[in-house]
mmCIF file of C-alpha atoms in Angstrom:
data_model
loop_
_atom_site.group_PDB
_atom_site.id
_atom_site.type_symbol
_atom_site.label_atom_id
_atom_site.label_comp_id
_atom_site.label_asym_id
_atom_site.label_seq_id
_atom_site.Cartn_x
_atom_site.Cartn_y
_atom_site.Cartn_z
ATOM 1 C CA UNK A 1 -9.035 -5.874 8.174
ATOM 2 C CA UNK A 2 -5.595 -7.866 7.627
ATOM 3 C CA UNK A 3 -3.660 -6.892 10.581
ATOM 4 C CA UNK A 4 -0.176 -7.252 8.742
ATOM 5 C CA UNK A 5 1.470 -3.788 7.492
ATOM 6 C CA UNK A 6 2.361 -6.102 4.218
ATOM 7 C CA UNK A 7 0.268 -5.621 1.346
ATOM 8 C CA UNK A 8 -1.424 -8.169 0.564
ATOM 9 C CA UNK A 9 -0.015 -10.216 -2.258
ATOM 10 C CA UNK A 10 -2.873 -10.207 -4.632
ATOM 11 C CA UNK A 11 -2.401 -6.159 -4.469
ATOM 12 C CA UNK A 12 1.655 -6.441 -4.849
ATOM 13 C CA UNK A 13 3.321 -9.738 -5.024
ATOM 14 C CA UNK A 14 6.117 -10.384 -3.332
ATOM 15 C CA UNK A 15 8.323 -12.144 -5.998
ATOM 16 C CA UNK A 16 8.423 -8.680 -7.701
ATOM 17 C CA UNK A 17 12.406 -7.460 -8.045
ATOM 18 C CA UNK A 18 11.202 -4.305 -6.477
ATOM 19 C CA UNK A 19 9.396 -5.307 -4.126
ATOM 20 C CA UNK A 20 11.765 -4.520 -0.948
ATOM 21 C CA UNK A 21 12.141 -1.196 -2.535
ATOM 22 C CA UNK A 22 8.395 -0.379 -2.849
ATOM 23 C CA UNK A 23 7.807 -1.345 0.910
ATOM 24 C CA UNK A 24 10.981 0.853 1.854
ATOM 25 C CA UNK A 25 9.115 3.223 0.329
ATOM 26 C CA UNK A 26 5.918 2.733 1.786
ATOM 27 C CA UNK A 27 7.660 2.656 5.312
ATOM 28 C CA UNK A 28 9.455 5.945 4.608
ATOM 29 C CA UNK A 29 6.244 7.872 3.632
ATOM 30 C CA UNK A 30 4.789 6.338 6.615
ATOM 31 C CA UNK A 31 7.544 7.442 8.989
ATOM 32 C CA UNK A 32 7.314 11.051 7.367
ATOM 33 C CA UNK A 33 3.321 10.856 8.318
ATOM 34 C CA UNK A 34 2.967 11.565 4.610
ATOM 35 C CA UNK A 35 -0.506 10.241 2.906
ATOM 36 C CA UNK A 36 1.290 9.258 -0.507
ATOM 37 C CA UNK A 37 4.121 8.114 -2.166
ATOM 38 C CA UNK A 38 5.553 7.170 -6.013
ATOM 39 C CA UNK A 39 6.164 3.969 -6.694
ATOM 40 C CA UNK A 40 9.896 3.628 -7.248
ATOM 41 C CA UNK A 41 9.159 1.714 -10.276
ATOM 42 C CA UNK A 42 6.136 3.471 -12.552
ATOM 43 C CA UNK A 43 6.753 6.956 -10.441
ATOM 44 C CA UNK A 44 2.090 6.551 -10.098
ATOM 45 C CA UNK A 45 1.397 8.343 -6.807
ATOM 46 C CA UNK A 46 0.198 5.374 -4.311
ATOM 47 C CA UNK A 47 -1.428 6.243 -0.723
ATOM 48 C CA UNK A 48 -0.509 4.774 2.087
ATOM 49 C CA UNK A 49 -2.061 2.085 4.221
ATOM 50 C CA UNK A 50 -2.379 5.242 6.643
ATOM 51 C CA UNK A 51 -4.143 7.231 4.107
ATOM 52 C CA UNK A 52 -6.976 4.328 3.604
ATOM 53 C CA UNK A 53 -6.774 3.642 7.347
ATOM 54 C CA UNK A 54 -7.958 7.759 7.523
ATOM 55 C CA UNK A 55 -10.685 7.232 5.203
ATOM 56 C CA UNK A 56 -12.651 4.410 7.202
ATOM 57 C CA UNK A 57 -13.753 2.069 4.590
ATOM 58 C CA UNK A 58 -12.549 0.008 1.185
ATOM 59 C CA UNK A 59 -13.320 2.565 -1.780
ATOM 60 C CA UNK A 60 -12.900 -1.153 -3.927
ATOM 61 C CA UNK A 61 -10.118 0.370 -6.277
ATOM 62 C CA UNK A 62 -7.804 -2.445 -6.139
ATOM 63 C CA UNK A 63 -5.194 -0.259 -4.190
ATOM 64 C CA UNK A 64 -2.201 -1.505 -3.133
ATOM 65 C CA UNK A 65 -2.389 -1.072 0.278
ATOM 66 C CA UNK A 66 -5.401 -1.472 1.249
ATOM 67 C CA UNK A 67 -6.218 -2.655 5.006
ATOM 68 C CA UNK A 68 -9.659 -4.062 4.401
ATOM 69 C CA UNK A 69 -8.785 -6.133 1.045
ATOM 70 C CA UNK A 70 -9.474 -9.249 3.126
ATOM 71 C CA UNK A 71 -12.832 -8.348 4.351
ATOM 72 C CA UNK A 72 -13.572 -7.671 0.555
#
């Protein structure tokens, strides 16, 4: 499990113009102890790290931000 809050950047790369805004978003979900967001960009619901974190394990979806995508 990465220990950085970051996505990692084969899951969202960070030269992306909305990038900042994404993780703003993230953060703000996160800070309302909410399990989802949607992405500022495509309006997709995304869950956050907290909501995998709740889970237990990698479901190997590719999601965004996903705590265990090193370990997979």
């Amino acid at each position: 499990m990465s220990d950085s809050s970051l996505p990692d950047p084969s899951r969202l790369d960070p030269s992306r113009r909305d990038y900042a805004l994404i993780i703003a978003t993230h953060d703000a979900a996160v800070t309302a102890g909410e399990r989802t967001y949607l992405d500022p960009s495509t309006g997709l619901i995304v869950q956050t790290r907290n909501a995998h974190l709740e889970r237990g394990t990698c479901c190997n979806s590719g999601c965004r931000h996903c705590p265990w995508v090193q370990a997979t």
